[in-house]
Amino acid sequence: MNFKYYDVLSTLISGVVLLFVLSIVIDWDINDINVTVLLSLAYVMGYMLNALSALLEPLYYWFMGGKPSDKLLKAPKPNCCSKTRNYTGFGRIRFYEYKKAVKLLKQELDDDKTCEGKMFGKAMSYSNSNEKTRVPDFNAQYAFSRVMLTLAIVSASIIMPKFYDLWWAWIIALAVIILIGRRCKERGYYYAREVLIEYLKTK
């Protein structure tokens, strides 16, 4: 079987880390196990983590404050000073052409009341048909970040009962989850913005 870089990043590496965490918790010496068997186990565990991360994606979106693709296509609300931004996005990830994108997508769908999900799906149909875009790379990076967030949560759930009396361990675990969660959110916005940018290039 030939591994693509996406498989190595999101599946094999996450599986190896989870296998290492399990070996610590159950005092399992993995040095005596054949390397091929270990890699096979790691790949299966990484595959399961990948599936779990996809199931947890709606929950992650809830903690993010909404799907990045929806937020990029939704007009920003005025702030406390009654000023409205001229861009959508999160942090330093900004999308200034959201009005143009929304207008064009609504025209193509022939529906002024269409939802953000349908509009983004239409934009994806353009980016997916062009193999020369950076969209697959951004998608792989987002998927990897999502798997890493799931790995951090699962690893903390497995290892923390063994170190429940160490207060600093709880702080480290929480800090790691928050840090990776923020990175996952950023990658989600980067991917969604790239899809919309590639769509606008076709117009």
mmCIF file of C-alpha atoms in Angstrom:
data_model
loop_
_atom_site.group_PDB
_atom_site.id
_atom_site.type_symbol
_atom_site.label_atom_id
_atom_site.label_comp_id
_atom_site.label_asym_id
_atom_site.label_seq_id
_atom_site.Cartn_x
_atom_site.Cartn_y
_atom_site.Cartn_z
ATOM 1 C CA MET A 1 0.000 0.000 0.000
ATOM 2 C CA ASN A 2 1.312 3.429 -0.921
ATOM 3 C CA PHE A 3 0.816 6.096 1.737
ATOM 4 C CA LYS A 4 0.045 9.601 0.608
ATOM 5 C CA TYR A 5 1.279 12.480 2.754
ATOM 6 C CA TYR A 6 -2.265 13.012 4.026
ATOM 7 C CA ASP A 7 -2.427 9.393 5.235
ATOM 8 C CA VAL A 8 0.938 9.726 6.965
ATOM 9 C CA LEU A 9 0.021 12.998 8.679
ATOM 10 C CA SER A 10 -3.565 12.444 9.731
ATOM 11 C CA THR A 11 -3.587 8.682 10.238
ATOM 12 C CA LEU A 12 -0.202 7.101 10.867
ATOM 13 C CA ILE A 13 1.366 9.798 13.055
ATOM 14 C CA SER A 14 -1.750 10.219 15.210
ATOM 15 C CA GLY A 15 -1.963 6.437 15.595
ATOM 16 C CA VAL A 16 1.668 6.187 16.694
ATOM 17 C CA VAL A 17 1.161 8.904 19.335
ATOM 18 C CA LEU A 18 -2.007 7.252 20.661
ATOM 19 C CA LEU A 19 -0.233 3.892 20.783
ATOM 20 C CA PHE A 20 2.569 5.483 22.795
ATOM 21 C CA VAL A 21 0.064 7.031 25.225
ATOM 22 C CA LEU A 22 -1.641 3.673 25.719
ATOM 23 C CA SER A 23 1.706 1.978 26.360
ATOM 24 C CA ILE A 24 2.373 4.464 29.194
ATOM 25 C CA VAL A 25 -1.024 4.003 30.811
ATOM 26 C CA ILE A 26 -1.096 0.194 30.752
ATOM 27 C CA ASP A 27 2.693 -0.252 31.228
ATOM 28 C CA TRP A 28 2.984 -2.026 27.899
ATOM 29 C CA ASP A 29 6.495 -2.565 26.523
ATOM 30 C CA ILE A 30 6.100 -2.036 22.783
ATOM 31 C CA ASN A 31 9.817 -2.467 22.060
ATOM 32 C CA ASP A 32 9.402 -6.233 21.757
ATOM 33 C CA ILE A 33 6.733 -5.964 19.055
ATOM 34 C CA ASN A 34 7.591 -6.229 15.378
ATOM 35 C CA VAL A 35 7.824 -2.841 13.655
ATOM 36 C CA THR A 36 5.430 -3.887 10.899
ATOM 37 C CA VAL A 37 2.838 -4.962 13.468
ATOM 38 C CA LEU A 38 3.269 -1.698 15.370
ATOM 39 C CA LEU A 39 2.803 0.381 12.231
ATOM 40 C CA SER A 40 -0.264 -1.632 11.318
ATOM 41 C CA LEU A 41 -1.753 -1.095 14.782
ATOM 42 C CA ALA A 42 -0.891 2.596 14.635
ATOM 43 C CA TYR A 43 -2.535 2.970 11.247
ATOM 44 C CA VAL A 44 -5.738 1.276 12.425
ATOM 45 C CA MET A 45 -5.858 3.436 15.560
ATOM 46 C CA GLY A 46 -5.165 6.549 13.501
ATOM 47 C CA TYR A 47 -7.914 5.576 11.096
ATOM 48 C CA MET A 48 -10.344 5.269 14.006
ATOM 49 C CA LEU A 49 -9.221 8.653 15.318
ATOM 50 C CA ASN A 50 -9.856 10.129 11.893
ATOM 51 C CA ALA A 51 -13.383 8.707 11.876
ATOM 52 C CA LEU A 52 -14.005 9.988 15.404
ATOM 53 C CA SER A 53 -12.773 13.466 14.496
ATOM 54 C CA ALA A 54 -15.274 13.576 11.622
ATOM 55 C CA LEU A 55 -18.085 12.606 14.007
ATOM 56 C CA LEU A 56 -17.025 15.293 16.479
ATOM 57 C CA GLU A 57 -16.762 17.996 13.800
ATOM 58 C CA PRO A 58 -20.228 19.497 14.528
ATOM 59 C CA LEU A 59 -19.213 19.811 18.195
ATOM 60 C CA TYR A 60 -15.963 21.496 17.195
ATOM 61 C CA TYR A 61 -17.902 23.938 15.025
ATOM 62 C CA TRP A 62 -20.085 24.776 18.010
ATOM 63 C CA PHE A 63 -17.025 25.633 20.100
ATOM 64 C CA MET A 64 -15.635 27.654 17.159
ATOM 65 C CA GLY A 65 -18.789 29.752 17.090
ATOM 66 C CA GLY A 66 -19.987 28.282 13.793
ATOM 67 C CA LYS A 67 -18.662 26.704 10.614
ATOM 68 C CA PRO A 68 -15.831 28.776 9.123
ATOM 69 C CA SER A 69 -17.407 28.560 5.666
ATOM 70 C CA ASP A 70 -20.703 29.943 7.000
ATOM 71 C CA LYS A 71 -18.982 32.728 8.909
ATOM 72 C CA LEU A 72 -16.997 33.845 5.861
ATOM 73 C CA LEU A 73 -20.192 34.206 3.809
ATOM 74 C CA LYS A 74 -22.208 35.946 6.496
ATOM 75 C CA ALA A 75 -22.103 39.730 6.878
ATOM 76 C CA PRO A 76 -20.320 40.711 10.116
ATOM 77 C CA LYS A 77 -22.377 42.247 12.895
ATOM 78 C CA PRO A 78 -21.692 45.792 14.162
ATOM 79 C CA ASN A 79 -19.424 46.001 17.203
ATOM 80 C CA CYS A 80 -20.073 47.893 20.431
ATOM 81 C CA CYS A 81 -19.285 51.189 18.662
ATOM 82 C CA SER A 82 -21.880 50.478 15.930
ATOM 83 C CA LYS A 83 -19.078 49.989 13.402
ATOM 84 C CA THR A 84 -19.198 47.138 10.919
ATOM 85 C CA ARG A 85 -16.052 45.476 9.586
ATOM 86 C CA ASN A 86 -15.514 45.370 5.848
ATOM 87 C CA TYR A 87 -14.306 41.777 6.022
ATOM 88 C CA THR A 88 -15.226 38.422 7.473
ATOM 89 C CA GLY A 89 -12.946 35.901 9.116
ATOM 90 C CA PHE A 90 -11.183 35.051 12.333
ATOM 91 C CA GLY A 91 -8.185 36.846 13.782
ATOM 92 C CA ARG A 92 -5.640 37.569 11.067
ATOM 93 C CA ILE A 93 -7.494 35.375 8.550
ATOM 94 C CA ARG A 94 -9.612 37.887 6.651
ATOM 95 C CA PHE A 95 -11.839 37.669 3.594
ATOM 96 C CA TYR A 96 -12.549 41.090 2.105
ATOM 97 C CA GLU A 97 -14.544 39.990 -0.946
ATOM 98 C CA TYR A 98 -17.392 38.277 0.896
ATOM 99 C CA LYS A 99 -20.028 40.601 -0.615
ATOM 100 C CA LYS A 100 -18.893 39.805 -4.147
ATOM 101 C CA ALA A 101 -18.772 36.073 -3.416
ATOM 102 C CA VAL A 102 -22.259 36.057 -1.880
ATOM 103 C CA LYS A 103 -23.715 38.038 -4.781
ATOM 104 C CA LEU A 104 -22.214 35.768 -7.443
ATOM 105 C CA LEU A 105 -23.157 32.566 -5.630
ATOM 106 C CA LYS A 106 -26.743 33.675 -5.125
ATOM 107 C CA GLN A 107 -26.971 34.549 -8.813
ATOM 108 C CA GLU A 108 -25.640 31.136 -9.822
ATOM 109 C CA LEU A 109 -28.012 29.354 -7.483
ATOM 110 C CA ASP A 110 -30.851 31.672 -8.574
ATOM 111 C CA ASP A 111 -31.959 32.043 -4.977
ATOM 112 C CA ASP A 112 -31.591 35.257 -2.960
ATOM 113 C CA LYS A 113 -32.455 33.439 0.260
ATOM 114 C CA THR A 114 -30.121 30.493 -0.138
ATOM 115 C CA CYS A 115 -28.126 29.432 2.926
ATOM 116 C CA GLU A 116 -24.372 29.729 3.401
ATOM 117 C CA GLY A 117 -23.956 25.947 3.203
ATOM 118 C CA LYS A 118 -25.386 25.769 -0.310
ATOM 119 C CA MET A 119 -23.298 28.716 -1.430
ATOM 120 C CA PHE A 120 -20.099 27.168 -0.112
ATOM 121 C CA GLY A 121 -20.998 23.848 -1.711
ATOM 122 C CA LYS A 122 -21.330 25.623 -5.057
ATOM 123 C CA ALA A 123 -17.941 27.288 -4.578
ATOM 124 C CA MET A 124 -16.413 23.906 -3.713
ATOM 125 C CA SER A 125 -17.659 22.435 -6.981
ATOM 126 C CA TYR A 126 -15.407 24.910 -8.814
ATOM 127 C CA SER A 127 -12.322 24.389 -6.671
ATOM 128 C CA ASN A 128 -12.669 20.586 -6.748
ATOM 129 C CA SER A 129 -12.747 20.576 -10.540
ATOM 130 C CA ASN A 130 -9.352 22.285 -10.751
ATOM 131 C CA GLU A 131 -6.428 20.091 -9.724
ATOM 132 C CA LYS A 132 -3.929 22.960 -9.874
ATOM 133 C CA THR A 133 -5.303 24.809 -6.818
ATOM 134 C CA ARG A 134 -3.967 24.815 -3.267
ATOM 135 C CA VAL A 135 -7.362 23.761 -1.897
ATOM 136 C CA PRO A 136 -6.413 20.062 -1.379
ATOM 137 C CA ASP A 137 -3.372 21.132 0.639
ATOM 138 C CA PHE A 138 -5.438 23.439 2.840
ATOM 139 C CA ASN A 139 -8.044 20.711 3.258
ATOM 140 C CA ALA A 140 -5.373 18.202 4.306
ATOM 141 C CA GLN A 141 -3.925 20.683 6.812
ATOM 142 C CA TYR A 142 -7.366 21.294 8.309
ATOM 143 C CA ALA A 143 -8.077 17.552 8.508
ATOM 144 C CA PHE A 144 -4.715 16.993 10.200
ATOM 145 C CA SER A 145 -5.427 19.747 12.743
ATOM 146 C CA ARG A 146 -8.854 18.260 13.447
ATOM 147 C CA VAL A 147 -7.342 14.811 14.035
ATOM 148 C CA MET A 148 -4.684 16.324 16.307
ATOM 149 C CA LEU A 149 -7.405 18.008 18.368
ATOM 150 C CA THR A 150 -9.230 14.696 18.694
ATOM 151 C CA LEU A 151 -5.946 12.985 19.585
ATOM 152 C CA ALA A 152 -5.274 15.542 22.331
ATOM 153 C CA ILE A 153 -8.744 15.069 23.828
ATOM 154 C CA VAL A 154 -8.604 11.263 23.664
ATOM 155 C CA SER A 155 -5.037 11.138 25.034
ATOM 156 C CA ALA A 156 -5.951 13.430 27.926
ATOM 157 C CA SER A 157 -8.995 11.288 28.694
ATOM 158 C CA ILE A 158 -6.823 8.170 28.782
ATOM 159 C CA ILE A 159 -3.781 9.461 30.637
ATOM 160 C CA MET A 160 -5.248 11.938 33.136
ATOM 161 C CA PRO A 161 -6.944 9.303 35.380
ATOM 162 C CA LYS A 162 -3.445 7.954 36.078
ATOM 163 C CA PHE A 163 -2.124 11.408 37.022
ATOM 164 C CA TYR A 164 -5.312 12.847 38.516
ATOM 165 C CA ASP A 165 -3.506 14.065 41.645
ATOM 166 C CA LEU A 166 -1.033 16.234 39.711
ATOM 167 C CA TRP A 167 -2.594 19.677 39.323
ATOM 168 C CA TRP A 168 0.018 20.844 36.832
ATOM 169 C CA ALA A 169 -0.785 17.889 34.562
ATOM 170 C CA TRP A 170 -4.392 19.106 34.286
ATOM 171 C CA ILE A 171 -3.200 22.601 33.371
ATOM 172 C CA ILE A 172 -0.845 21.247 30.705
ATOM 173 C CA ALA A 173 -3.544 18.992 29.231
ATOM 174 C CA LEU A 174 -6.056 21.837 29.098
ATOM 175 C CA ALA A 175 -3.514 24.243 27.612
ATOM 176 C CA VAL A 176 -2.574 21.756 24.880
ATOM 177 C CA ILE A 177 -6.229 21.153 23.971
ATOM 178 C CA ILE A 178 -6.958 24.895 23.820
ATOM 179 C CA LEU A 179 -3.834 25.574 21.745
ATOM 180 C CA ILE A 180 -4.566 22.807 19.242
ATOM 181 C CA GLY A 181 -8.247 23.791 19.179
ATOM 182 C CA ARG A 182 -7.353 27.330 18.174
ATOM 183 C CA ARG A 183 -5.006 26.040 15.487
ATOM 184 C CA CYS A 184 -7.755 23.778 14.175
ATOM 185 C CA LYS A 185 -10.108 26.765 13.978
ATOM 186 C CA GLU A 186 -7.516 28.780 12.061
ATOM 187 C CA ARG A 187 -6.941 25.942 9.609
ATOM 188 C CA GLY A 188 -10.691 25.649 9.063
ATOM 189 C CA TYR A 189 -10.858 29.321 8.136
ATOM 190 C CA TYR A 190 -7.798 29.090 5.903
ATOM 191 C CA TYR A 191 -9.352 26.194 3.998
ATOM 192 C CA ALA A 192 -12.767 27.863 3.606
ATOM 193 C CA ARG A 193 -11.184 31.127 2.480
ATOM 194 C CA GLU A 194 -9.028 29.346 -0.100
ATOM 195 C CA VAL A 195 -12.109 27.651 -1.575
ATOM 196 C CA LEU A 196 -13.850 31.020 -1.946
ATOM 197 C CA ILE A 197 -10.736 32.690 -3.375
ATOM 198 C CA GLU A 198 -10.433 29.971 -6.017
ATOM 199 C CA TYR A 199 -14.108 30.388 -6.844
ATOM 200 C CA LEU A 200 -13.678 34.118 -7.371
ATOM 201 C CA LYS A 201 -10.705 33.471 -9.679
ATOM 202 C CA THR A 202 -13.067 31.722 -12.090
ATOM 203 C CA LYS A 203 -15.255 34.820 -12.347
#
